[in-house]
Short mmCIF file of C-alpha atoms in Angstrom, two decimals:
data_model
loop_
_atom_site.label_atom_id
_atom_site.label_comp_id
_atom_site.label_asym_id
_atom_site.label_seq_id
_atom_site.Cartn_x
_atom_site.Cartn_y
_atom_site.Cartn_z
CA MET A 1 54.56 28.99 12.63
CA ASP A 2 55.71 25.52 13.61
CA LEU A 3 57.61 23.23 11.26
CA VAL A 4 54.49 21.45 9.98
CA ASP A 5 52.84 24.78 9.13
CA LEU A 6 55.98 26.00 7.40
CA ILE A 7 56.21 22.81 5.37
CA ASN A 8 52.56 22.98 4.32
CA THR A 9 52.40 26.70 3.59
CA ARG A 10 55.66 26.76 1.59
CA ARG A 11 54.72 23.95 -0.83
CA PHE A 12 53.79 26.54 -3.49
CA LEU A 13 57.51 27.21 -3.91
CA GLY A 14 57.79 23.78 -5.55
CA ASN A 15 55.17 24.80 -8.15
CA GLU A 16 56.85 28.14 -8.77
CA PHE A 17 60.24 26.42 -9.07
CA LEU A 18 58.90 24.10 -11.77
CA LEU A 19 57.32 27.04 -13.58
CA TRP A 20 60.57 29.04 -13.47
CA LEU A 21 62.57 26.02 -14.68
CA TRP A 22 60.15 25.49 -17.54
CA PHE A 23 60.46 29.18 -18.56
CA LYS A 24 64.24 29.24 -18.26
CA SER A 25 64.65 25.99 -20.17
CA GLU A 26 62.46 27.37 -22.99
CA CYS A 27 64.38 30.67 -23.13
CA PHE A 28 67.75 28.97 -23.49
CA GLU A 29 66.66 25.93 -25.50
CA ALA A 30 67.51 23.72 -22.47
CA GLN A 31 71.14 24.94 -22.30
CA LEU A 32 71.64 26.13 -18.72
CA HIS A 33 74.69 27.09 -16.72
CA THR A 34 75.43 26.82 -13.02
CA GLU A 35 78.66 27.57 -11.23
CA GLU A 36 78.72 24.13 -9.59
CA HIS A 37 77.85 22.05 -12.65
CA ASP A 38 79.00 24.26 -15.52
CA THR A 39 76.85 23.59 -18.59
CA LEU A 40 73.75 21.44 -18.28
CA GLU A 41 70.87 20.52 -20.49
CA VAL A 42 67.56 20.57 -18.62
CA TRP A 43 64.19 20.22 -20.27
CA ILE A 44 60.60 19.16 -19.63
CA ASP A 45 60.25 15.80 -21.30
CA ASP A 46 57.01 14.12 -22.36
CA ALA A 47 54.75 14.53 -19.32
CA LEU A 48 53.46 17.60 -17.52
CA THR A 49 50.63 18.03 -15.02
CA LEU A 50 49.08 21.38 -14.12
CA GLU A 51 46.52 22.02 -11.41
CA ALA A 52 44.47 24.99 -10.27
CA TYR A 53 46.00 26.46 -7.13
CA LEU A 54 42.80 26.63 -5.11
CA ALA A 55 40.87 23.85 -6.84
CA GLU A 56 43.06 20.77 -6.99
CA THR A 57 40.42 18.74 -8.78
CA GLU A 58 40.97 20.86 -11.89
CA ARG A 59 43.90 19.10 -13.46
CA ASN A 60 45.47 18.93 -16.91
CA THR A 61 47.82 16.04 -17.57
CA ILE A 62 49.56 16.39 -20.91
CA SER A 63 51.70 13.51 -22.08
CA GLY A 64 53.52 12.56 -25.25
CA GLY A 65 55.32 14.89 -27.63
CA SER A 66 56.51 18.14 -26.06
CA PRO A 67 53.85 19.16 -23.53
CA ALA A 68 55.86 22.21 -22.41
CA TYR A 69 55.38 23.72 -25.89
CA SER A 70 51.71 22.74 -26.25
CA PRO A 71 48.96 25.38 -26.49
CA GLU A 72 47.05 23.33 -23.90
CA ALA A 73 49.77 23.89 -21.30
CA LYS A 74 49.90 27.63 -21.98
CA THR A 75 46.11 27.87 -21.77
CA ALA A 76 46.17 26.08 -18.41
CA LEU A 77 48.76 28.61 -17.14
CA ARG A 78 46.60 31.50 -18.34
CA HIS A 79 43.70 30.02 -16.38
CA GLY A 80 45.77 30.17 -13.21
CA LYS A 81 46.94 26.56 -13.14
CA ARG A 82 50.47 25.73 -12.02
CA PRO A 83 52.78 22.83 -12.82
CA THR A 84 52.51 20.16 -10.12
CA LYS A 85 54.52 17.37 -11.70
CA ALA A 86 56.82 17.11 -14.68
CA LYS A 87 58.98 14.52 -16.33
CA LEU A 88 62.38 16.12 -16.69
CA GLY A 89 65.48 15.30 -18.69
CA VAL A 90 68.96 16.32 -17.59
CA VAL A 91 72.26 15.92 -19.44
CA LYS A 92 75.60 16.61 -17.82
CA GLU A 93 78.92 15.78 -19.47
CA GLY A 94 77.18 13.44 -21.91
CA ARG A 95 75.35 11.51 -19.18
CA GLU A 96 71.57 11.59 -19.21
CA TRP A 97 69.01 11.30 -16.40
CA SER A 98 65.24 11.13 -16.79
CA PHE A 99 62.86 11.47 -13.83
CA ASN A 100 59.54 12.77 -12.55
CA LEU A 101 59.68 15.69 -10.16
CA LYS A 102 56.65 16.36 -7.96
CA ALA A 103 56.36 20.01 -6.98
CA GLU A 104 54.70 19.69 -3.56
CA ASP A 105 57.55 17.70 -2.01
CA LEU A 106 60.28 17.93 -4.68
CA SER A 107 60.24 14.11 -4.73
CA PHE A 108 61.83 12.02 -7.44
CA SER A 109 60.15 9.03 -9.03
CA GLY A 110 60.82 6.76 -11.99
CA VAL A 111 64.43 7.93 -12.09
CA LYS A 112 66.45 6.56 -14.99
CA ILE A 113 70.15 7.03 -14.36
CA PRO A 114 72.96 6.92 -16.92
CA ALA A 115 74.23 3.43 -17.81
CA LEU A 116 76.31 1.86 -15.05
CA LEU A 117 79.97 1.14 -15.71
CA SER A 118 80.52 -1.21 -12.76
CA ARG A 119 80.09 -4.97 -12.96
CA GLU A 120 80.24 -6.03 -9.29
CA GLU A 121 77.01 -5.73 -7.28
CA GLU A 122 78.59 -3.70 -4.50
CA GLU A 123 80.29 -1.34 -6.96
CA GLN A 124 76.98 -0.96 -8.81
CA PHE A 125 75.33 0.11 -5.57
CA TYR A 126 77.91 2.87 -5.00
CA GLU A 127 77.58 4.00 -8.60
CA ARG A 128 73.76 4.09 -8.40
CA MET A 129 73.93 6.17 -5.22
CA PHE A 130 76.59 8.46 -6.72
CA LEU A 131 74.44 9.09 -9.79
CA LEU A 132 71.34 9.74 -7.68
CA GLU A 133 73.26 12.12 -5.45
CA GLU A 134 74.58 13.94 -8.51
CA LEU A 135 71.03 14.36 -9.81
CA GLU A 136 69.84 15.61 -6.40
CA GLN A 137 72.73 18.10 -6.38
CA ILE A 138 71.85 19.36 -9.87
CA VAL A 139 68.20 19.89 -8.91
CA GLY A 140 69.34 21.40 -5.58
CA THR A 141 71.59 23.86 -7.39
CA LEU A 142 68.78 24.93 -9.70
CA TYR A 143 66.42 25.26 -6.73
CA LYS A 144 69.01 27.40 -4.94
CA GLU A 145 69.25 29.67 -7.99
CA PHE A 146 65.46 29.95 -8.09
CA LEU A 147 65.33 30.79 -4.37
CA ALA A 148 68.04 33.45 -4.75
CA ILE A 149 65.71 35.21 -7.19
CA ARG A 150 62.44 34.36 -5.41
CA LEU A 151 63.62 35.55 -2.00
CA ASP A 152 65.04 38.85 -3.25
CA VAL A 153 62.15 41.31 -3.42
CA HIS A 154 63.65 43.42 -6.22
CA ALA A 155 64.89 40.51 -8.35
CA TRP A 156 61.54 38.77 -8.08
CA SER A 157 58.98 41.53 -8.32
CA THR A 158 60.67 43.80 -10.83
CA LEU A 159 62.68 41.35 -12.94
CA MET A 160 61.48 37.74 -12.85
CA LEU A 161 57.76 38.02 -12.14
CA PRO A 162 57.10 40.44 -15.04
CA ALA A 163 59.14 38.17 -17.35
CA LEU A 164 57.13 35.11 -16.23
CA LYS A 165 53.81 36.95 -16.65
CA ASP A 166 54.83 38.08 -20.13
CA TRP A 167 55.80 34.50 -21.02
CA VAL A 168 52.48 33.11 -19.77
CA GLN A 169 50.59 35.50 -22.10
CA ARG A 170 52.96 34.98 -25.04
CA ASP A 171 52.09 32.47 -27.79
CA GLU A 172 55.55 32.47 -29.37
CA VAL A 173 58.44 30.45 -27.96
CA CYS A 174 60.75 32.50 -25.75
CA THR A 175 64.36 33.33 -26.60
CA PRO A 176 67.33 34.29 -24.34
CA GLU A 177 66.30 37.96 -24.68
CA HIS A 178 63.13 37.24 -22.70
CA TYR A 179 65.10 36.08 -19.65
CA PRO A 180 66.36 38.97 -17.46
CA SER A 181 69.93 37.59 -17.41
CA ALA A 182 71.89 40.85 -17.35
CA PRO A 183 70.01 42.55 -14.49
CA LEU A 184 70.02 39.31 -12.50
CA LYS A 185 73.77 39.04 -12.98
CA GLU A 186 74.16 42.63 -11.86
CA ARG A 187 71.93 42.26 -8.80
CA LEU A 188 72.62 38.71 -7.63
CA GLY A 189 75.79 37.74 -9.50
CA LEU A 190 73.93 34.86 -11.17
CA VAL A 191 75.49 33.50 -14.32
CA THR A 192 72.58 31.71 -15.81
CA HIS A 193 73.62 30.41 -19.22
CA PRO A 194 76.82 29.51 -21.11
CA HIS A 195 76.97 32.74 -23.17
CA LEU A 196 76.98 34.90 -20.05
CA ALA A 197 79.56 32.59 -18.47
CA ALA A 198 81.83 32.99 -21.50
CA GLY A 199 81.51 36.74 -21.31
CA ALA A 200 81.86 36.86 -17.52
CA MET B 1 63.53 -2.79 -3.75
CA GLY B 2 65.79 -0.06 -5.06
CA ALA B 3 69.10 0.21 -3.25
CA LEU B 4 70.82 -2.47 -5.32
CA GLN B 5 68.57 -2.77 -8.36
CA GLY B 6 65.23 -1.81 -9.84
CA THR B 7 63.23 1.37 -10.17
CA LEU B 8 64.47 4.50 -8.48
CA THR B 9 61.37 5.91 -6.86
CA TYR B 10 61.98 7.09 -3.35
CA THR B 11 61.41 9.54 -0.54
CA LEU B 12 64.39 11.61 0.53
CA PHE B 13 64.87 12.37 4.22
CA TYR B 14 67.35 14.64 5.99
CA VAL B 15 68.83 13.19 9.19
CA LYS B 16 68.61 15.49 12.18
CA GLY B 17 71.23 15.02 14.88
CA GLU B 18 74.65 13.41 15.02
CA THR B 19 75.59 9.77 15.40
CA GLU B 20 77.43 9.02 18.61
CA ASP B 21 81.12 8.05 18.74
CA GLY B 22 81.78 4.46 17.69
CA PHE B 23 78.41 4.34 15.96
CA VAL B 24 79.52 1.89 13.28
CA GLU B 25 80.66 -0.61 15.95
CA LYS B 26 77.27 -0.40 17.63
CA VAL B 27 75.08 -0.44 14.53
CA VAL B 28 74.59 -4.23 14.47
CA ASP B 29 73.35 -4.26 18.09
CA MET B 30 71.05 -1.30 17.41
CA VAL B 31 69.53 -2.97 14.37
CA GLU B 32 69.17 -6.36 16.10
CA GLU B 33 67.06 -4.73 18.80
CA ARG B 34 64.56 -3.75 16.12
CA ALA B 35 65.01 -6.75 13.84
CA PHE B 36 61.95 -8.21 12.18
CA LYS B 37 60.24 -10.95 14.20
CA PRO B 38 57.95 -13.32 12.27
CA LEU B 39 54.25 -13.31 13.10
CA ASP B 40 52.93 -16.20 15.17
CA PRO B 41 49.36 -17.18 14.16
CA GLU B 42 48.68 -18.22 17.75
CA GLN B 43 49.42 -14.74 19.02
CA GLU B 44 46.96 -11.86 18.74
CA ASP B 45 49.32 -9.62 16.74
CA GLU B 46 47.99 -8.81 13.30
CA GLU B 47 51.16 -7.18 11.99
CA HIS B 48 54.89 -7.01 12.66
CA TYR B 49 57.58 -4.82 11.20
CA GLY B 50 61.32 -4.51 11.65
CA TRP B 51 64.68 -4.62 9.90
CA VAL B 52 66.02 -7.34 7.62
CA PRO B 53 69.25 -7.35 5.62
CA VAL B 54 68.84 -5.79 2.17
CA GLU B 55 68.07 -8.46 -0.45
CA SER B 56 67.61 -11.12 2.31
CA PRO B 57 64.09 -10.63 3.69
CA LEU B 58 64.01 -14.09 5.27
CA ARG B 59 67.20 -13.58 7.28
CA VAL B 60 67.05 -11.98 10.67
CA GLU B 61 70.74 -12.27 11.58
CA PHE B 62 72.86 -9.21 10.97
CA GLU B 63 76.56 -8.78 10.43
CA ARG B 64 78.35 -5.52 9.89
CA HIS B 65 79.28 -6.39 6.31
CA ASN B 66 75.64 -6.81 5.27
CA ILE B 67 74.56 -3.52 6.88
CA VAL B 68 77.44 -1.07 6.53
CA PHE B 69 78.66 -0.35 3.00
CA ASP B 70 81.46 2.19 3.34
CA ASN B 71 79.60 5.38 4.42
CA PHE B 72 76.15 3.85 3.82
CA VAL B 73 73.88 1.90 6.14
CA ASN B 74 71.60 -0.30 4.03
CA LEU B 75 68.60 -2.10 5.49
CA GLY B 76 65.27 -3.52 4.43
CA LEU B 77 62.09 -2.63 6.30
CA ARG B 78 59.98 -5.80 6.39
CA HIS B 79 56.30 -5.35 7.20
CA ASP B 80 54.11 -8.46 7.52
CA LYS B 81 50.39 -8.24 8.01
CA TYR B 82 47.56 -10.73 8.10
CA ALA B 83 44.96 -9.76 5.56
CA ILE B 84 41.92 -12.00 6.09
CA PRO B 85 39.15 -10.93 3.70
CA GLY B 86 36.17 -9.48 5.56
CA GLY B 87 33.64 -11.57 3.66
CA LEU B 88 35.47 -14.82 4.43
CA LEU B 89 35.75 -13.97 8.13
CA LYS B 90 32.06 -13.06 8.31
CA ALA B 91 30.99 -16.33 6.66
CA HIS B 92 33.15 -18.45 9.01
CA VAL B 93 31.98 -16.53 12.09
CA SER B 94 28.36 -17.04 11.04
CA GLN B 95 28.92 -20.78 10.56
CA ALA B 96 30.73 -21.08 13.90
CA GLU B 97 27.88 -19.25 15.69
CA ARG B 98 25.33 -21.67 14.28
CA GLN B 99 27.47 -24.63 15.33
CA TYR B 100 27.89 -23.14 18.82
CA MET B 101 24.12 -22.74 19.23
CA VAL B 102 23.54 -26.36 18.17
CA ASP B 103 26.31 -27.67 20.45
CA HIS B 104 25.03 -25.69 23.44
CA ASN B 105 21.34 -26.03 22.69
CA LYS B 106 20.88 -22.24 22.52
CA GLU B 107 18.65 -20.07 20.38
CA ARG B 108 21.00 -17.10 20.31
CA VAL B 109 24.55 -16.15 21.25
CA THR B 110 25.37 -13.30 23.61
CA LYS B 111 27.55 -10.36 22.62
CA PHE B 112 30.48 -11.78 24.63
CA GLU B 113 30.09 -15.26 23.13
CA ARG B 114 30.01 -13.70 19.66
CA GLU B 115 33.27 -11.84 20.34
CA ASP B 116 34.95 -15.01 21.63
CA ILE B 117 33.80 -16.94 18.58
CA LYS B 118 35.15 -14.22 16.29
CA VAL B 119 38.56 -14.31 18.00
CA MET B 120 38.73 -18.13 17.68
CA VAL B 121 37.63 -18.07 14.04
CA ARG B 122 40.17 -15.36 13.21
CA ALA B 123 42.94 -17.38 14.91
CA GLY B 124 41.92 -20.48 12.94
CA LEU B 125 41.97 -18.60 9.65
CA LYS B 126 45.35 -17.03 10.51
CA GLU B 127 46.78 -20.53 10.99
CA LYS B 128 45.59 -21.49 7.53
CA SER B 129 46.88 -18.35 5.78
CA LEU B 130 50.20 -16.60 5.30
CA PRO B 131 50.72 -12.94 6.15
CA ARG B 132 51.24 -10.44 3.35
CA MET B 133 54.90 -9.45 3.21
CA LYS B 134 56.28 -6.10 2.08
CA VAL B 135 60.00 -5.28 2.06
CA ILE B 136 61.28 -1.77 1.32
CA ASP B 137 64.94 -0.82 1.16
CA MET B 138 66.55 2.20 2.73
CA SER B 139 70.02 3.65 2.23
CA TRP B 140 71.43 6.03 4.80
CA ASP B 141 74.31 8.11 3.50
CA MET B 142 76.01 8.94 6.81
CA THR B 143 78.40 11.45 5.21
CA ALA B 144 75.69 13.49 3.51
CA GLY B 145 73.15 13.00 6.34
CA ARG B 146 70.53 11.81 3.87
CA VAL B 147 68.31 8.73 3.79
CA ARG B 148 66.64 7.38 0.67
CA PHE B 149 63.63 5.19 1.35
CA TRP B 150 62.28 3.35 -1.66
CA ASN B 151 58.62 4.11 -1.11
CA GLN B 152 56.41 7.19 -1.33
CA SER B 153 53.32 6.12 0.63
CA PRO B 154 52.79 8.64 3.48
CA LYS B 155 51.65 5.88 5.88
CA THR B 156 54.64 3.66 5.15
CA CYS B 157 57.02 6.64 5.36
CA GLU B 158 55.60 7.51 8.79
CA LEU B 159 56.12 3.95 10.00
CA PHE B 160 59.68 4.04 8.64
CA GLN B 161 60.44 7.34 10.40
CA GLU B 162 59.26 5.85 13.72
CA LEU B 163 61.35 2.70 13.29
CA PHE B 164 64.43 4.74 12.31
CA LYS B 165 64.02 6.97 15.38
CA ASP B 166 63.48 3.97 17.70
CA THR B 167 66.54 2.22 16.26
CA PHE B 168 69.11 5.00 15.93
CA GLY B 169 67.66 7.78 18.12
CA LEU B 170 67.70 10.22 15.21
CA ASP B 171 64.85 12.14 13.60
CA LEU B 172 64.19 12.09 9.87
CA VAL B 173 62.73 15.16 8.16
CA PRO B 174 61.21 14.54 4.72
CA ALA B 175 62.44 16.66 1.81
CA ASN B 176 59.99 19.29 0.56
CA PRO B 177 60.30 22.88 -0.70
CA TYR B 178 60.77 24.26 2.84
CA THR B 179 63.18 21.70 4.35
CA THR B 180 65.21 21.55 1.14
CA ALA B 181 65.53 25.36 1.17
CA ILE B 182 66.86 25.19 4.74
CA GLU B 183 69.29 22.39 3.76
CA ILE B 184 70.89 24.49 1.01
CA GLU B 185 72.04 27.02 3.59
CA LEU B 186 70.24 30.27 2.93
CA THR B 187 71.38 33.59 4.38
CA PRO B 188 69.45 34.88 7.44
CA ASP B 189 67.68 37.43 5.18
CA GLN B 190 66.64 34.69 2.79
CA VAL B 191 65.31 32.53 5.65
CA GLU B 192 63.23 35.51 6.83
CA MET B 193 61.83 35.92 3.31
CA LEU B 194 61.25 32.18 2.98
CA VAL B 195 58.81 32.35 5.87
CA ALA B 196 57.14 35.53 4.60
CA VAL B 197 56.70 35.05 0.84
CA GLU B 198 53.23 34.48 -0.53
CA PRO B 199 52.25 32.65 -3.72
CA ALA B 200 52.60 34.79 -6.85
CA THR B 201 49.99 35.18 -9.54
CA PHE B 202 51.23 34.60 -13.07
CA ALA B 203 48.00 34.66 -15.01
CA ASP B 204 45.67 37.48 -15.84
CA GLN B 205 43.42 37.65 -12.73
CA ALA B 206 40.15 37.76 -14.63
CA MET B 207 41.02 34.67 -16.70
CA ALA B 208 42.21 32.77 -13.65
CA ILE B 209 39.09 33.58 -11.65
CA GLY B 210 36.98 32.75 -14.70
CA ALA B 211 38.63 29.34 -14.88
CA LEU B 212 37.77 28.62 -11.27
CA LYS B 213 34.27 30.11 -11.21
CA PRO B 214 32.84 30.01 -14.73
CA SER B 215 29.33 30.87 -13.58
CA GLU B 216 30.39 34.23 -12.17
CA THR B 217 32.12 35.56 -15.30
#
């Protein structure tokens, strides 16, 4: 496959990444942990779009309130739709970002960065770029964690995929027990939330 | 805009290749070669694009201090295009053809005459109108090897990639699930799997198929 084919045929990983992030955020009530960024809050904010994988014209756009917890979103998942775009919120060390993440190209739009501290125009530019880079690194770290699971046959097919399928069918909100943290830690060394980090 | 103020909606690119030694000293010359040149209504060109300093779309002179910001290269891509409405052009061409027939005592105009008339009418309308101007910022973080371009239109991004390559001799690869995976340095086994994995199914098959083909369930 040439690069263009690889780019086009691997776009589904963006959808699966968003789905995994949605599930993980729900399990841990948005409190996530990564080695690089320590404790983070990551959640799906007030907009979520789901589309059928093989019929892109079938689309559900849910906005306002908490779409990630809406029965409509769960029904769309049960009908085979996947998240294609979500408005996400991220908090790190008391600083908050809000942005739209598009699954097919992992692009950022409408990014709101934490309040700038600089006054001078040039300093503000560096601060804006620093804050954007920090957000890209946070999303990159989460994507790396997802890929570590997704690209390990055992971790994906016997641990994460069954957990995701169970979640899709479940009406109740998930808890940390629904996320296969312990076996993932054992297999891949992933420390996925603050409680595990404390006990590590 | 975006680099200095405003909404943060952008396309992220990864820079492929290395800058040559003394790049920063040469950057002004490189950019000047591809600087924006204003459209001339008397010329046939319908559109021009090129670099302008960020926040100064009317300036076409460059100095290092308005391009290089520490480890960043900041530039604006200015794209001017004449946009003469089709209906207006058609009406003026029709009027000019009638006038031509009267002036030359003809009952009809040939295909070649019609084309000449259209060119003259278009040039006349261009002189009376101003081109549509679009300026989009880009910030190249030379340390991280990343470029942020404050636009997400595929056509505009393609034009930007070409201009960047022509100016600096470096390719830009847009971020997406595949290129981003490669950027985060996977192990060889993971890269092999990245190429091989197929989309997973999360829903009950029957429900999913039913959602796509309700008539068959």
